[in-house]
PDB file of C-alpha atoms and ligand atoms in Angstrom:
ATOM      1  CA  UNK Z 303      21.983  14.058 -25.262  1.00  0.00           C
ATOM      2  CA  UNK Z 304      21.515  10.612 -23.929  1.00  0.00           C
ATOM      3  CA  UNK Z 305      24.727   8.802 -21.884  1.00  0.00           C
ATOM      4  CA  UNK Z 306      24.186   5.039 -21.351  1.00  0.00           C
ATOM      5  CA  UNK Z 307      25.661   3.202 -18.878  1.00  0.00           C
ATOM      6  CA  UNK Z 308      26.444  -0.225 -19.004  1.00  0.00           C
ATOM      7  CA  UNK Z 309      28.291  -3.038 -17.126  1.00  0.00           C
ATOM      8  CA  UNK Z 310      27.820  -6.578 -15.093  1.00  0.00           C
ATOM      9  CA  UNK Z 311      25.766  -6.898 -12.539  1.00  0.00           C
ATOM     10  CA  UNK Z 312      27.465  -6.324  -8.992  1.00  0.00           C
ATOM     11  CA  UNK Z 313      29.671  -3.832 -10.263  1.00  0.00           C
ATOM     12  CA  UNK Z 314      28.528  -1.037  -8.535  1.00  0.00           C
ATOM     13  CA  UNK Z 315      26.703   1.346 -11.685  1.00  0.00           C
ATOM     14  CA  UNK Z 316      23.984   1.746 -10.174  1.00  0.00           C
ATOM     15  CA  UNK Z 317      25.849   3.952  -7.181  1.00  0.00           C
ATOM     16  CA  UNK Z 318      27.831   5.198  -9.783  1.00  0.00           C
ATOM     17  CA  UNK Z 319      24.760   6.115 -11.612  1.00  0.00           C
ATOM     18  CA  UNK Z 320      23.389   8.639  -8.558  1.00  0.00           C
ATOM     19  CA  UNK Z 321      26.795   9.635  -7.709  1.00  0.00           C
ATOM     20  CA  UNK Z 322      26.994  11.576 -11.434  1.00  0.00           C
ATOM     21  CA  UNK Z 323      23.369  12.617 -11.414  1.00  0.00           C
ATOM     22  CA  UNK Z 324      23.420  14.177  -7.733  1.00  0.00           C
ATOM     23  CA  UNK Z 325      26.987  16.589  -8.720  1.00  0.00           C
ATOM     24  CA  UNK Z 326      25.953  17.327 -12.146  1.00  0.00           C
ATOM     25  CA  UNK Z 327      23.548  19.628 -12.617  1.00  0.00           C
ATOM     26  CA  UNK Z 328      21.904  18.813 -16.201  1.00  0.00           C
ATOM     27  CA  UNK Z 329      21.742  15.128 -15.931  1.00  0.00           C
ATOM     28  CA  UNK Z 330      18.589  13.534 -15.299  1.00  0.00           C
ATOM     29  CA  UNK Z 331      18.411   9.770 -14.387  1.00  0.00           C
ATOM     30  CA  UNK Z 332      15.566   7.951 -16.362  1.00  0.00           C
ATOM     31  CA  UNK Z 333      14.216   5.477 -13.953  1.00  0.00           C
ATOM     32  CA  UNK Z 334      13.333   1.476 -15.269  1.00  0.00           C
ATOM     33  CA  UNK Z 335      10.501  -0.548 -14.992  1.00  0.00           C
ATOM     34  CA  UNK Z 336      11.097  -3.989 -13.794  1.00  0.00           C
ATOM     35  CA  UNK Z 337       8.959  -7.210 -12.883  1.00  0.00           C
ATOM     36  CA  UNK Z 338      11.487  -8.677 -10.420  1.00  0.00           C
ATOM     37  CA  UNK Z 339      10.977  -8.089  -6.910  1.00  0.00           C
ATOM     38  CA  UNK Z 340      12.379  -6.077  -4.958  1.00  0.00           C
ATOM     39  CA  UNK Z 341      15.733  -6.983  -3.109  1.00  0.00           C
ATOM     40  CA  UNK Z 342      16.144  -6.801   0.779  1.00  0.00           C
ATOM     41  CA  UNK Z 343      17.312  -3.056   1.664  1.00  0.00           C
ATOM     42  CA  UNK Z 344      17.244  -2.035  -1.827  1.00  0.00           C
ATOM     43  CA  UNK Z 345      15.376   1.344  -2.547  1.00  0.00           C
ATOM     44  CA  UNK Z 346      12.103   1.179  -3.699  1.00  0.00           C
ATOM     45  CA  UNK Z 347      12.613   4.360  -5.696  1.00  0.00           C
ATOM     46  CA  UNK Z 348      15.551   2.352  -8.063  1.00  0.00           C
ATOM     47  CA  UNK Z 349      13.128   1.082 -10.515  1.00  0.00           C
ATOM     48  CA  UNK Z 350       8.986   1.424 -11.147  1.00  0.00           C
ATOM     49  CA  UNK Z 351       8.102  -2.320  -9.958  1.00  0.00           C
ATOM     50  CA  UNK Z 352       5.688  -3.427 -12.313  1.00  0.00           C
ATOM     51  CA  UNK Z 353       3.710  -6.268 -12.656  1.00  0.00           C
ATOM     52  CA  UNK Z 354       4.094  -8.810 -15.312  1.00  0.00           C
ATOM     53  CA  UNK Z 355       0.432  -7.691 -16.914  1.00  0.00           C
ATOM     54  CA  UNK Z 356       1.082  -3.910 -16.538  1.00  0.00           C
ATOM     55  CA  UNK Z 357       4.469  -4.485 -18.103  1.00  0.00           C
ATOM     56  CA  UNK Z 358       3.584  -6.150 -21.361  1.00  0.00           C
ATOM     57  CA  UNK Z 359       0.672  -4.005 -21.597  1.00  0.00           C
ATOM     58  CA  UNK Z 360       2.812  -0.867 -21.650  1.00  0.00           C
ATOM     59  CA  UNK Z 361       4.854  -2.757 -23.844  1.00  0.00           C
ATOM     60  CA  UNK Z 362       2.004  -2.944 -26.290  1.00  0.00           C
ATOM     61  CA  UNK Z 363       1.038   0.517 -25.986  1.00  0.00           C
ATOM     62  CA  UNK Z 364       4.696   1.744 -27.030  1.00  0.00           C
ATOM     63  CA  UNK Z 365       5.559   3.195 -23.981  1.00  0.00           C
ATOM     64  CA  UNK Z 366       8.807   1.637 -23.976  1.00  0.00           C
ATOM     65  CA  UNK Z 367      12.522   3.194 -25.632  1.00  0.00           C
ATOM     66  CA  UNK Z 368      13.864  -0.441 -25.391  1.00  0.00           C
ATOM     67  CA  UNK Z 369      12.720  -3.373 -22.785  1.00  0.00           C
ATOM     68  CA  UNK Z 370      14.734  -6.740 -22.341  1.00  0.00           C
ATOM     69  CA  UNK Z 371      14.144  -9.846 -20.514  1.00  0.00           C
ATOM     70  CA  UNK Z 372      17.127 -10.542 -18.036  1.00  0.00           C
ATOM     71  CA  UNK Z 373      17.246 -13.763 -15.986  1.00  0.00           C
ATOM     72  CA  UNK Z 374      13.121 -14.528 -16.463  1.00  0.00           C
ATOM     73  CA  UNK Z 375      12.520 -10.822 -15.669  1.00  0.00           C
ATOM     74  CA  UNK Z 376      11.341  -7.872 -17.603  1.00  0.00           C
ATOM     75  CA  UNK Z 377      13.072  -4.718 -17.920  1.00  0.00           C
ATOM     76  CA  UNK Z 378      12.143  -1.580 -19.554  1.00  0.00           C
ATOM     77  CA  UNK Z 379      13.344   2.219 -20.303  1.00  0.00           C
ATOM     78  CA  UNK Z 380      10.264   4.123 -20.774  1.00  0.00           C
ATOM     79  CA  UNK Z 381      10.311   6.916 -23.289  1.00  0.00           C
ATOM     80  CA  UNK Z 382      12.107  10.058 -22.211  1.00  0.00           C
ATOM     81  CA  UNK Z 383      10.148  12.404 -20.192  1.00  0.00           C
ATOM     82  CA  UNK Z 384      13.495  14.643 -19.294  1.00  0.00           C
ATOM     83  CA  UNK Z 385      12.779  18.400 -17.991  1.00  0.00           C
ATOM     84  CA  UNK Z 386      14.366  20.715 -21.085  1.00  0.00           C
ATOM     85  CA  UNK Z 387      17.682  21.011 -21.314  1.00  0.00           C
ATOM     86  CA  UNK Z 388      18.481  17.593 -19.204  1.00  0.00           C
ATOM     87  CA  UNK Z 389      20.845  15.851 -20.655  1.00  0.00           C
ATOM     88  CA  UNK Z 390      19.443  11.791 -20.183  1.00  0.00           C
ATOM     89  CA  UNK Z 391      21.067   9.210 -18.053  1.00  0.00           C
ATOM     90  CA  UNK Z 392      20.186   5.298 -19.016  1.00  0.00           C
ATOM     91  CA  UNK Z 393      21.815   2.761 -16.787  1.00  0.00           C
ATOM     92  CA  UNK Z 394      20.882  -0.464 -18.393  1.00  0.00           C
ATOM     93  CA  UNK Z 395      22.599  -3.723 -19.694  1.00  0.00           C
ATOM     94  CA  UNK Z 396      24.423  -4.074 -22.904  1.00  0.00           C
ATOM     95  CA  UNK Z 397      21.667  -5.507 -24.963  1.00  0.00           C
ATOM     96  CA  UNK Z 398      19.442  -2.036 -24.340  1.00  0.00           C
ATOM     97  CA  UNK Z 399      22.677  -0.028 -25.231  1.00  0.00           C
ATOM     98  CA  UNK Z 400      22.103  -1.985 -28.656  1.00  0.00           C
ATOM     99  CA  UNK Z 401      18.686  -1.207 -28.671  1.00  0.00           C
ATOM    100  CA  UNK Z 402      19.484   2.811 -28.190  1.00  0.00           C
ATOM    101  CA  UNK Z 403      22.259   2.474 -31.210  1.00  0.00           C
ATOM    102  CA  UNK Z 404      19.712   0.102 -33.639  1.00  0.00           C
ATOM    103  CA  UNK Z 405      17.511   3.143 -33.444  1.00  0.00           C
ATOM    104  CA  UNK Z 406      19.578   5.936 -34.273  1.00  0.00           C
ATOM    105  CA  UNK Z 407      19.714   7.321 -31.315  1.00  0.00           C
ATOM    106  CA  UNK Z 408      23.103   9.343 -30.704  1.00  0.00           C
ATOM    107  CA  UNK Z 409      24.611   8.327 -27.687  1.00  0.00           C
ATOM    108  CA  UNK Z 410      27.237   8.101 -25.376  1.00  0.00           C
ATOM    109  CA  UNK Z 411      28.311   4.683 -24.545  1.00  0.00           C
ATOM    110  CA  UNK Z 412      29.816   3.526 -21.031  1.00  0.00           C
ATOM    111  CA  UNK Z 413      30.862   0.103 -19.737  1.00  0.00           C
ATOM    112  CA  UNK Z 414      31.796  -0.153 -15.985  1.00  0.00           C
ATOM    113  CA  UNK Z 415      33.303  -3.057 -15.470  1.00  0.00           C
ATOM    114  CA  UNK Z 416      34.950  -4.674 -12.303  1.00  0.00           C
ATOM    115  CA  UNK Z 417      39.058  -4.780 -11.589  1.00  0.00           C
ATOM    116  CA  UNK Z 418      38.172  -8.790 -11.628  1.00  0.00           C
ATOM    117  CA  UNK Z 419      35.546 -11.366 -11.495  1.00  0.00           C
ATOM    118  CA  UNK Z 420      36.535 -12.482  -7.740  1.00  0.00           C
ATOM    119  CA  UNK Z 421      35.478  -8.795  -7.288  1.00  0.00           C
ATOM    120  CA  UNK Z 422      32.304  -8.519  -8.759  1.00  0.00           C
ATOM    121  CA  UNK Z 423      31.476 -11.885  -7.823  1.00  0.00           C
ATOM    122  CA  UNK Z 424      32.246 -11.080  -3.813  1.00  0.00           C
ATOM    123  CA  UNK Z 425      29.872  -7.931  -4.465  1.00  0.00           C
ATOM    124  CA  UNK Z 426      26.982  -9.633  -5.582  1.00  0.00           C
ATOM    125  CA  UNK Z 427      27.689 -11.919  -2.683  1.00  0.00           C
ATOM    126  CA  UNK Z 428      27.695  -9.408  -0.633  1.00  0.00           C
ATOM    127  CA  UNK Z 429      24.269  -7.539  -1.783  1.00  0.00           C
ATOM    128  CA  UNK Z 430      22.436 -11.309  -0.709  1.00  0.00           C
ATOM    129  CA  UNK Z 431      22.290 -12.851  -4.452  1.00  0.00           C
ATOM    130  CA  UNK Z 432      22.317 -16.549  -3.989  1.00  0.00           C
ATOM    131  CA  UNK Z 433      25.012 -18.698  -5.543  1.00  0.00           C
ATOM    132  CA  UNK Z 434      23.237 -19.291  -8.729  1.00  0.00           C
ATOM    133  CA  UNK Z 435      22.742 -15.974  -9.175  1.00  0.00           C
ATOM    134  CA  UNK Z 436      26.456 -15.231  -8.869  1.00  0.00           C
ATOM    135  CA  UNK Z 437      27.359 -17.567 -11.363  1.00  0.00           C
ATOM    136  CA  UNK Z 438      24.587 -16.535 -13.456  1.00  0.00           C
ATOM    137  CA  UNK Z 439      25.503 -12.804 -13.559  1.00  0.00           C
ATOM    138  CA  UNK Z 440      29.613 -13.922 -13.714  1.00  0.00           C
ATOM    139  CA  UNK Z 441      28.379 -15.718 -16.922  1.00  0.00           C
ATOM    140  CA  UNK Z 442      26.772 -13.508 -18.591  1.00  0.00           C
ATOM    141  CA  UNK Z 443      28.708 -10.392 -17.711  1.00  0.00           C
ATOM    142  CA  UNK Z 444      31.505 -12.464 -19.912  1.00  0.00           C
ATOM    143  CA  UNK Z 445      29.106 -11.876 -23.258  1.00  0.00           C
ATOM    144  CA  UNK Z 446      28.405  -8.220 -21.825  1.00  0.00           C
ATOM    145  CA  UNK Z 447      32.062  -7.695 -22.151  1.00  0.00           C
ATOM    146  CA  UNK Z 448      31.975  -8.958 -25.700  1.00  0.00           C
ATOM    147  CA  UNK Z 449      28.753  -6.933 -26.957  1.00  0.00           C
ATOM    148  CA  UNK Z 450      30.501  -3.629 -25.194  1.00  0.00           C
ATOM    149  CA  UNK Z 451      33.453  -4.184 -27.624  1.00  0.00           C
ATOM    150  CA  UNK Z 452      31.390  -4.443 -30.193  1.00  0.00           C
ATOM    151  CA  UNK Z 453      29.725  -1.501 -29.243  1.00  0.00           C
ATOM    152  CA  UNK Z 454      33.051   0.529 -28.970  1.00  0.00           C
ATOM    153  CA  UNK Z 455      31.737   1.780 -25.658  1.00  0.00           C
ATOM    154  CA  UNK Z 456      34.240   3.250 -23.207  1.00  0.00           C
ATOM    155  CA  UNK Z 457      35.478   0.805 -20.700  1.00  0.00           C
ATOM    156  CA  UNK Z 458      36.097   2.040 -17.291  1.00  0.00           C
ATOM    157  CA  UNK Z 459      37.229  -0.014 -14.207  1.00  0.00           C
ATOM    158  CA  UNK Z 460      35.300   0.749 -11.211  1.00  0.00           C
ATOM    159  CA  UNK Z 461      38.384  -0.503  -8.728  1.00  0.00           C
ATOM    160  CA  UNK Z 462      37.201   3.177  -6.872  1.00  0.00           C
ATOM    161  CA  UNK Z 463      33.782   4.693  -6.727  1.00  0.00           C
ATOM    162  CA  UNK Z 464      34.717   7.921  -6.296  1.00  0.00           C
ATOM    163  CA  UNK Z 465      37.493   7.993  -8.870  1.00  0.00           C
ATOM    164  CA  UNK Z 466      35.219   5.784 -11.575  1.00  0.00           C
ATOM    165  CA  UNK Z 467      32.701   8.240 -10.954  1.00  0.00           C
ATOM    166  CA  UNK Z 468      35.104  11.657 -11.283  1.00  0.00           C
ATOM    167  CA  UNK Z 469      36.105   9.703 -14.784  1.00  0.00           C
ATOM    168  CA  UNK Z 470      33.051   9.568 -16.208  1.00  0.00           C
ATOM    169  CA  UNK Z 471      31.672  12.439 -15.407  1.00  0.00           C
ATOM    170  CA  UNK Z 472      34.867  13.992 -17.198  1.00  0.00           C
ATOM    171  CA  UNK Z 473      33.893  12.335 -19.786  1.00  0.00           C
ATOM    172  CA  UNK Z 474      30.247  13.292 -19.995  1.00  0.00           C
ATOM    173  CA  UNK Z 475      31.331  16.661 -19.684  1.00  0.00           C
ATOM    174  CA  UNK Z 476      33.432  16.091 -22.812  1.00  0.00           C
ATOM    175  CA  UNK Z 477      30.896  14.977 -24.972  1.00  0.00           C
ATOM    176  CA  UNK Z 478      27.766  17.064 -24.346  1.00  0.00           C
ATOM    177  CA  UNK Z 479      30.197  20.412 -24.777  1.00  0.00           C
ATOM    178  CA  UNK Z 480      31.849  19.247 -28.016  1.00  0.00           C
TER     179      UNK Z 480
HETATM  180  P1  5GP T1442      19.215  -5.737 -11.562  1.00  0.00           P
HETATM  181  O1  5GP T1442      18.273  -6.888 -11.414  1.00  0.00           O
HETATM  182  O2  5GP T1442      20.589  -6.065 -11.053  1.00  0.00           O
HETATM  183  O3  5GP T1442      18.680  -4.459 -10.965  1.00  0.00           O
HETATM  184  O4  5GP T1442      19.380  -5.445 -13.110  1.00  0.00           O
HETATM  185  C1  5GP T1442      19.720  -6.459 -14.001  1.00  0.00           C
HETATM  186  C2  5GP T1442      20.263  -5.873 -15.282  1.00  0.00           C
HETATM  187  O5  5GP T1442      19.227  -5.181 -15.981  1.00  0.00           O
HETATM  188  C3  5GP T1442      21.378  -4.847 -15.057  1.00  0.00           C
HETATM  189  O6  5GP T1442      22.413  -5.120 -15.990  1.00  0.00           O
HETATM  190  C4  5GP T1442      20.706  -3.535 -15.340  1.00  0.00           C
HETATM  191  O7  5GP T1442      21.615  -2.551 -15.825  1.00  0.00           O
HETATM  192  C5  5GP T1442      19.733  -3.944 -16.415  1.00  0.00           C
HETATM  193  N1  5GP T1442      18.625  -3.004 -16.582  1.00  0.00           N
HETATM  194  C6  5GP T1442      18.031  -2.250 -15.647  1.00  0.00           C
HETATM  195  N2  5GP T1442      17.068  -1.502 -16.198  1.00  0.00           N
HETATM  196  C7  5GP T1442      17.081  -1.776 -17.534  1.00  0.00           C
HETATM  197  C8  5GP T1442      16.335  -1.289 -18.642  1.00  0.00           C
HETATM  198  O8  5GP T1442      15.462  -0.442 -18.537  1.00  0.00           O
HETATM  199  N3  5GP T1442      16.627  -1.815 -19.853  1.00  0.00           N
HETATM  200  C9  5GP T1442      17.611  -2.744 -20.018  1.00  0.00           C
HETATM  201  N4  5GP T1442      17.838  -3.177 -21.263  1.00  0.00           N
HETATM  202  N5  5GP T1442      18.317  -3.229 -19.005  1.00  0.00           N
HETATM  203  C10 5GP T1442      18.061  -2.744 -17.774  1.00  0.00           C
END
């Protein structure tokens, strides 16, 4: 079964995201390819850092489950390569949880969202994005919000990692046994 997760930027999924795969067994975390660069103290292991050429190449070889361009960057899922009997974890924006529902694919839709925008916007603060990338991300998480309705994905506030995270694992639990 594949469980998306969505939500602005700065508002803490991708912790979230390796919280629920490290106490859950049967969940495996598909990992993105990206042509931004790497952020100071970020892991290198959070996304394959590709380069523009490589990128578009695998793009034209069909390597890719969705890929979206986000702020002048590219961003891709690769295609599923999940031991057997993983359930698949996709943390990704909004526009590649379309992507996953445009093709059919059954799945499990999550929005984290922040308790406000003060609060997302003093995380991304925080994690070193300049001020133009605050506003930036503040902006568009506003549409995010929109498409995620749209989308009828779940929206959970993330005002408490370790409660946000208990509540959606509850939840994936929920819908890969039913
Ligand atoms: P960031 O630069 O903050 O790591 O990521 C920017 C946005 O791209 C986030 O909303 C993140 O969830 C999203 N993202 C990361 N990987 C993928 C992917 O493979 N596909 C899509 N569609 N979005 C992604």
């Amino acid at each position: 079964m594949v469980i998306v997760v969505s939500g602005p930027g700065g508002v803490g999924k991708g912790t979230i995201a390796q919280q629920l795969v490290d106490s859950m067994d049967n969940l495996w975390l598909s990992k993105s390819w990206t042509t931004r660069t790497i952020r100071k103290g970020e892991d290198p292991k959070s996304y394959y850092f590709a380069s523009r050429e490589e990128f578009e190449s695998s793009i034209e070889s069909g390597n890719f489950l969705e890929w979206t361009e986000f702020h002048g960057n590219l961003y891709g899922t690769p295609l599923p390569d999940a031991p057997d009997g993983e359930h698949i974890l996709l943390e990704i924006d909004v526009q590649g949880a379309k992507a996953v529902v445009r093709k059919s694919i059954p799945a499990l839709l999550i929005f984290v969202d922040a308790p406000s925008v003060e609060a997302q916007a003093t995380r991304l603060r925080g994690r070193g994005d300049p001020e133009e990338e605050v506003q930036r991300r503040i902006l568009r998480g506003k549409k995010e919000r929109e498409i995620a309705k749209e989308l009828g994905a779940y929206v959970i506030i993330n005002d408490d990692v370790e409660r946000t995270t208990k509540e959606i694992r509850a939840l994936i639990e929920n819908y890969v046994t039913t």
